[in-house]
CSV table of N, CA and C in Angstrom, one decimal:
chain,number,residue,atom,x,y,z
A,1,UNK,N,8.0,0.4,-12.7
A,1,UNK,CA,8.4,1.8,-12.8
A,1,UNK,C,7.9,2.7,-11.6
A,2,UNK,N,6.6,2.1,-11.2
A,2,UNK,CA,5.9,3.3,-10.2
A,2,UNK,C,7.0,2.7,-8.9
A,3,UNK,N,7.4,1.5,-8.5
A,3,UNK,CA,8.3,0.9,-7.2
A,3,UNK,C,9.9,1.9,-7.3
A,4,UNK,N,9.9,2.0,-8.4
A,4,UNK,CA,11.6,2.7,-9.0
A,4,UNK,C,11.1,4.3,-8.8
A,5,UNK,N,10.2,4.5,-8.7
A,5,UNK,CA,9.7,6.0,-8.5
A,5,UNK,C,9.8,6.4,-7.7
A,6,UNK,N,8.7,5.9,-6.8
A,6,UNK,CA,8.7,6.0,-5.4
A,6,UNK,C,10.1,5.7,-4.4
A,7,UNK,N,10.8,4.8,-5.1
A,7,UNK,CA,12.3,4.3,-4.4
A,7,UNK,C,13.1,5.6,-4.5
A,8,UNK,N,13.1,5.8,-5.8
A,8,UNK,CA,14.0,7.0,-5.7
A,8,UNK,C,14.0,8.3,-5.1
A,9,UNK,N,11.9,8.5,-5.1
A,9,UNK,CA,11.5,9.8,-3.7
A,9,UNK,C,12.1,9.8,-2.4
A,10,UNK,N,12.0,8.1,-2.1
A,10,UNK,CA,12.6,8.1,-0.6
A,10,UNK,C,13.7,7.9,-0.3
A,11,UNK,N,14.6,7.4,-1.4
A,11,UNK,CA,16.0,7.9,-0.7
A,11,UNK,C,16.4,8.7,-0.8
A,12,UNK,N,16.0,9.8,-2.2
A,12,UNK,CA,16.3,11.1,-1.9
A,12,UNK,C,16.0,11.8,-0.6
A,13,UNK,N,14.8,11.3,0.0
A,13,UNK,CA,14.2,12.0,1.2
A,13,UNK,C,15.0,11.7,2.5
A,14,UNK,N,15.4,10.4,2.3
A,14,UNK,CA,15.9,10.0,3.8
A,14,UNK,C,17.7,10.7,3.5
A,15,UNK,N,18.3,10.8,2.6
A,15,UNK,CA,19.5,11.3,2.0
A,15,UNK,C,19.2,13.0,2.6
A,16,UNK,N,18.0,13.3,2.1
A,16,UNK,CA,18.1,14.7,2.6
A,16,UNK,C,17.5,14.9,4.2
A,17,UNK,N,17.1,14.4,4.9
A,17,UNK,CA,17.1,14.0,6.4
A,17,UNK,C,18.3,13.4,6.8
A,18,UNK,N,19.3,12.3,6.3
A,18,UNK,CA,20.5,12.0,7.0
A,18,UNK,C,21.7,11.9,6.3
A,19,UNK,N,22.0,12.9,6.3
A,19,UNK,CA,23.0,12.8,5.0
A,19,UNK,C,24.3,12.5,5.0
A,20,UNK,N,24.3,11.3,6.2
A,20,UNK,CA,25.6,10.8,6.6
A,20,UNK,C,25.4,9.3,5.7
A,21,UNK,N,24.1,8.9,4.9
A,21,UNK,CA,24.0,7.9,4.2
A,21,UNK,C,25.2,7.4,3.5
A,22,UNK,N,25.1,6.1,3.3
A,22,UNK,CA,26.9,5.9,2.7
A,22,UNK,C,26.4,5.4,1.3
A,23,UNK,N,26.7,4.3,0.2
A,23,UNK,CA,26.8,4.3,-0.8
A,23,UNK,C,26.0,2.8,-0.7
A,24,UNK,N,26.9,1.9,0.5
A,24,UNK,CA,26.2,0.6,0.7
A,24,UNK,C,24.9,0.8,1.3
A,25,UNK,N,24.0,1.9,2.1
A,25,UNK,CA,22.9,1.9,2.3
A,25,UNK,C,22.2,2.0,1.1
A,26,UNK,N,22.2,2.6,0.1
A,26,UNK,CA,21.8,3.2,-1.3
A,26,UNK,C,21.3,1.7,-1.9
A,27,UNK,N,22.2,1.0,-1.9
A,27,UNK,CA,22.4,-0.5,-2.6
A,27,UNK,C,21.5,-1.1,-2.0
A,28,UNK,N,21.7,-1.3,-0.7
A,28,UNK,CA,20.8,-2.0,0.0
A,28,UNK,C,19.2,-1.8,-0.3
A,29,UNK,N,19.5,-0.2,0.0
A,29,UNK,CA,17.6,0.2,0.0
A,29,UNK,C,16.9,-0.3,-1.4
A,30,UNK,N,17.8,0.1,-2.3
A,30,UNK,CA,17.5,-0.4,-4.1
A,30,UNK,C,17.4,-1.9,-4.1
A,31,UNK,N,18.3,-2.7,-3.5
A,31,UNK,CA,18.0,-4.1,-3.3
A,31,UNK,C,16.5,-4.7,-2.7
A,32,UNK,N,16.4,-4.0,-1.7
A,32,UNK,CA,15.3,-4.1,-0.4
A,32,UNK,C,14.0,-3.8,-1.3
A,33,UNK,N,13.9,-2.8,-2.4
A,33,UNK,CA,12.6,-2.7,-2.9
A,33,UNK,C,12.4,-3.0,-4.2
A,34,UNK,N,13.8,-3.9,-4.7
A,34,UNK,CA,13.5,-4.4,-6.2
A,34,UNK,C,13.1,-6.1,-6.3
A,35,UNK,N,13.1,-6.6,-4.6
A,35,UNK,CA,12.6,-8.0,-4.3
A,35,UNK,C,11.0,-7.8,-4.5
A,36,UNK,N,10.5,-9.3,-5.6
A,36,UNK,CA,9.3,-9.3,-5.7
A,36,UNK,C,8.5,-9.8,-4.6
A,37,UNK,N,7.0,-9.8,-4.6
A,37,UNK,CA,6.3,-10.3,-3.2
A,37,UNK,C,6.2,-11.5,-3.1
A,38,UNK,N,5.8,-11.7,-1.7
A,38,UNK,CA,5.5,-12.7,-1.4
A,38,UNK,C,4.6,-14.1,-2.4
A,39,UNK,N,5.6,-15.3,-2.4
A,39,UNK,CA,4.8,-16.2,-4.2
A,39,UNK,C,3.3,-16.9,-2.8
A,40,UNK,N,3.3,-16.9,-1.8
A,40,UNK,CA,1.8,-17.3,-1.7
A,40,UNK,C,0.5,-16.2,-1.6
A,41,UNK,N,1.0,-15.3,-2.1
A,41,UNK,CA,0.0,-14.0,-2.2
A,41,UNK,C,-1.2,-15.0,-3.0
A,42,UNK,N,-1.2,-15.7,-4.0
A,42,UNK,CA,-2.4,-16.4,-5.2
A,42,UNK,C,-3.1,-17.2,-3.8
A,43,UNK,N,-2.3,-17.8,-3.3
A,43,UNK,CA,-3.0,-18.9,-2.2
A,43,UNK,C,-4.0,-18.2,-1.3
A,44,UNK,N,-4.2,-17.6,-1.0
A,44,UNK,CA,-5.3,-16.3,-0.7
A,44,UNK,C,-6.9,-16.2,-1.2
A,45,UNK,N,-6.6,-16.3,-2.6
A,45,UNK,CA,-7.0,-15.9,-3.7
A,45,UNK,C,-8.5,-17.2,-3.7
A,46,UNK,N,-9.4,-17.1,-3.4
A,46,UNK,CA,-10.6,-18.5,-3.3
A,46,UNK,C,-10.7,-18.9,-4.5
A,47,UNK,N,-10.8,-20.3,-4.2
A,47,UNK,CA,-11.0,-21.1,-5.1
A,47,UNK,C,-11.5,-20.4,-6.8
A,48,UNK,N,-13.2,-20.1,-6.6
A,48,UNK,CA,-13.9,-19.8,-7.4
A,48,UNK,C,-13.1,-18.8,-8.3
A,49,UNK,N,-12.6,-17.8,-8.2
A,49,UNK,CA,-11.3,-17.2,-8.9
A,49,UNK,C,-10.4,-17.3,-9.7
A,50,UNK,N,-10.4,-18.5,-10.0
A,50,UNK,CA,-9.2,-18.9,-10.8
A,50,UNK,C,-8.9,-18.1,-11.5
A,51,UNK,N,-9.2,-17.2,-12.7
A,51,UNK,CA,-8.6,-16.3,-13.3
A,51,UNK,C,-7.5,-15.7,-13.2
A,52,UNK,N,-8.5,-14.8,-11.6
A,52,UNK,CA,-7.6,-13.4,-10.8
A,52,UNK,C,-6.0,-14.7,-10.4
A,53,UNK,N,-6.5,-15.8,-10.0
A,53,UNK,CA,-5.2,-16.3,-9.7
A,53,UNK,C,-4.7,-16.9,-10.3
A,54,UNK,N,-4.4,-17.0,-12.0
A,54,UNK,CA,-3.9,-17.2,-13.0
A,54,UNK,C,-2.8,-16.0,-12.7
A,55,UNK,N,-3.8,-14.9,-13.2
A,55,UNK,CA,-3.2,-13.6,-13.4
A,55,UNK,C,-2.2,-13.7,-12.2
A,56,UNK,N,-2.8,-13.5,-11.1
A,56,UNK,CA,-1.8,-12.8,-10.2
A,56,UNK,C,-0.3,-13.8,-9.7
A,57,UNK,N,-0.5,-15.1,-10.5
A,57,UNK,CA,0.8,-15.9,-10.6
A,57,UNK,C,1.5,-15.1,-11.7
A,58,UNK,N,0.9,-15.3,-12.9
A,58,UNK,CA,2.1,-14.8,-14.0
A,58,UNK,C,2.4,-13.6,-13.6
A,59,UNK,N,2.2,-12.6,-13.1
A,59,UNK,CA,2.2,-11.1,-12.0
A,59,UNK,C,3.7,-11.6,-11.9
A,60,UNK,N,3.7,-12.5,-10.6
A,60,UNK,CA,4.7,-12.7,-10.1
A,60,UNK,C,5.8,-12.9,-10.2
A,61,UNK,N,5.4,-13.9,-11.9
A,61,UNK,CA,6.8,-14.4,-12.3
A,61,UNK,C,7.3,-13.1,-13.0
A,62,UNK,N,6.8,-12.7,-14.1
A,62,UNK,CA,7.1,-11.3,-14.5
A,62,UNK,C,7.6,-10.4,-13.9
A,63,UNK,N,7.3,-10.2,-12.2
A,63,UNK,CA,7.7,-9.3,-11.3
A,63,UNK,C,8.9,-10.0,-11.3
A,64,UNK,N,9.4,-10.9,-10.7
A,64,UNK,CA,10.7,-12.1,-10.6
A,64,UNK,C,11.5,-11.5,-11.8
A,65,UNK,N,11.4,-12.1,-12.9
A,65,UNK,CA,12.3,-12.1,-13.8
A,65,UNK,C,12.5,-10.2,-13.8
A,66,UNK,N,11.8,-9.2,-13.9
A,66,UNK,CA,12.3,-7.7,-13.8
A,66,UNK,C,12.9,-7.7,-12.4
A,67,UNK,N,12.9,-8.1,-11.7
A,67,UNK,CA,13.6,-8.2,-10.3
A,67,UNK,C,15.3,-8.7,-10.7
A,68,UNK,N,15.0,-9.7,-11.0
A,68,UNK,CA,16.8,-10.2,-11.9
A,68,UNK,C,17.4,-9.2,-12.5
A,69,UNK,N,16.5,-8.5,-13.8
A,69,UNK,CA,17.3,-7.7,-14.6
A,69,UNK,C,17.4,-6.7,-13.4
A,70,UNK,N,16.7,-6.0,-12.9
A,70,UNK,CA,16.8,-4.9,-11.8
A,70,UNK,C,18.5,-5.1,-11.1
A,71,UNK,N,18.4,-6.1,-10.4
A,71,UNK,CA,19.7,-6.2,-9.8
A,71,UNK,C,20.9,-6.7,-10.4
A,72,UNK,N,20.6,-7.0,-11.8
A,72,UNK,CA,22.0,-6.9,-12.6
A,72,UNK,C,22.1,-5.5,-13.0
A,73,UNK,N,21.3,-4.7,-13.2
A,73,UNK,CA,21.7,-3.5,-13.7
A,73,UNK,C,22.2,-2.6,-12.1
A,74,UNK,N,21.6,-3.1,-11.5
A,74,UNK,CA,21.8,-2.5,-9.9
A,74,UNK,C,23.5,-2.8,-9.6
A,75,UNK,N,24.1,-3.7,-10.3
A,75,UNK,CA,25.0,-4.0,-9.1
A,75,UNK,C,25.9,-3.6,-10.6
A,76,UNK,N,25.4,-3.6,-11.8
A,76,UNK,CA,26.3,-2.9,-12.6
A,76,UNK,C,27.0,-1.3,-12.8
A,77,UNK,N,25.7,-0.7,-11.8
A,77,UNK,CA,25.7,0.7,-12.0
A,77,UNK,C,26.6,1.1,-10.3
A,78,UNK,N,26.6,-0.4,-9.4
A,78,UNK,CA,27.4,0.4,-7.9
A,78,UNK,C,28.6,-0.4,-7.9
């Protein structure tokens, strides 16, 4: 919600800076920030930690699968 928040500040912002924006940038940008991060972010993560890098796998996948629904509803609504 807070990535959908802030997405929607800045294209309103760059829309009101260039307002020659077309419909396929829109898509694009919504595309461009509903991709989850990078999956070796855990590998980082030291050993001793396993927890934090439990967590921050399932993070991921969770982020993944709302990334899917994201751009079915994305490409439903353009």
């Amino acid at each position: 919600l807070i990535v959908l928040g802030l997405g929607f500040a800045t294209i309103t912002l760059i829309k009101w800076i260039v307002p020659t924006t077309t419909e396929f940038f829109t898509q694009a940008f919504f595309a461009f920030i509903l991709l989850p991060p990078p999956f070796v972010l855990p590998l980082f993560i030291k050993k001793e930690a396993e927890a934090e890098m439990t967590f921050f796998s399932e993070l991921l996948i969770y982020y993944t699968v709302m990334s899917f629904i994201g751009y079915i509803v994305l490409m439903s609504i353009f």
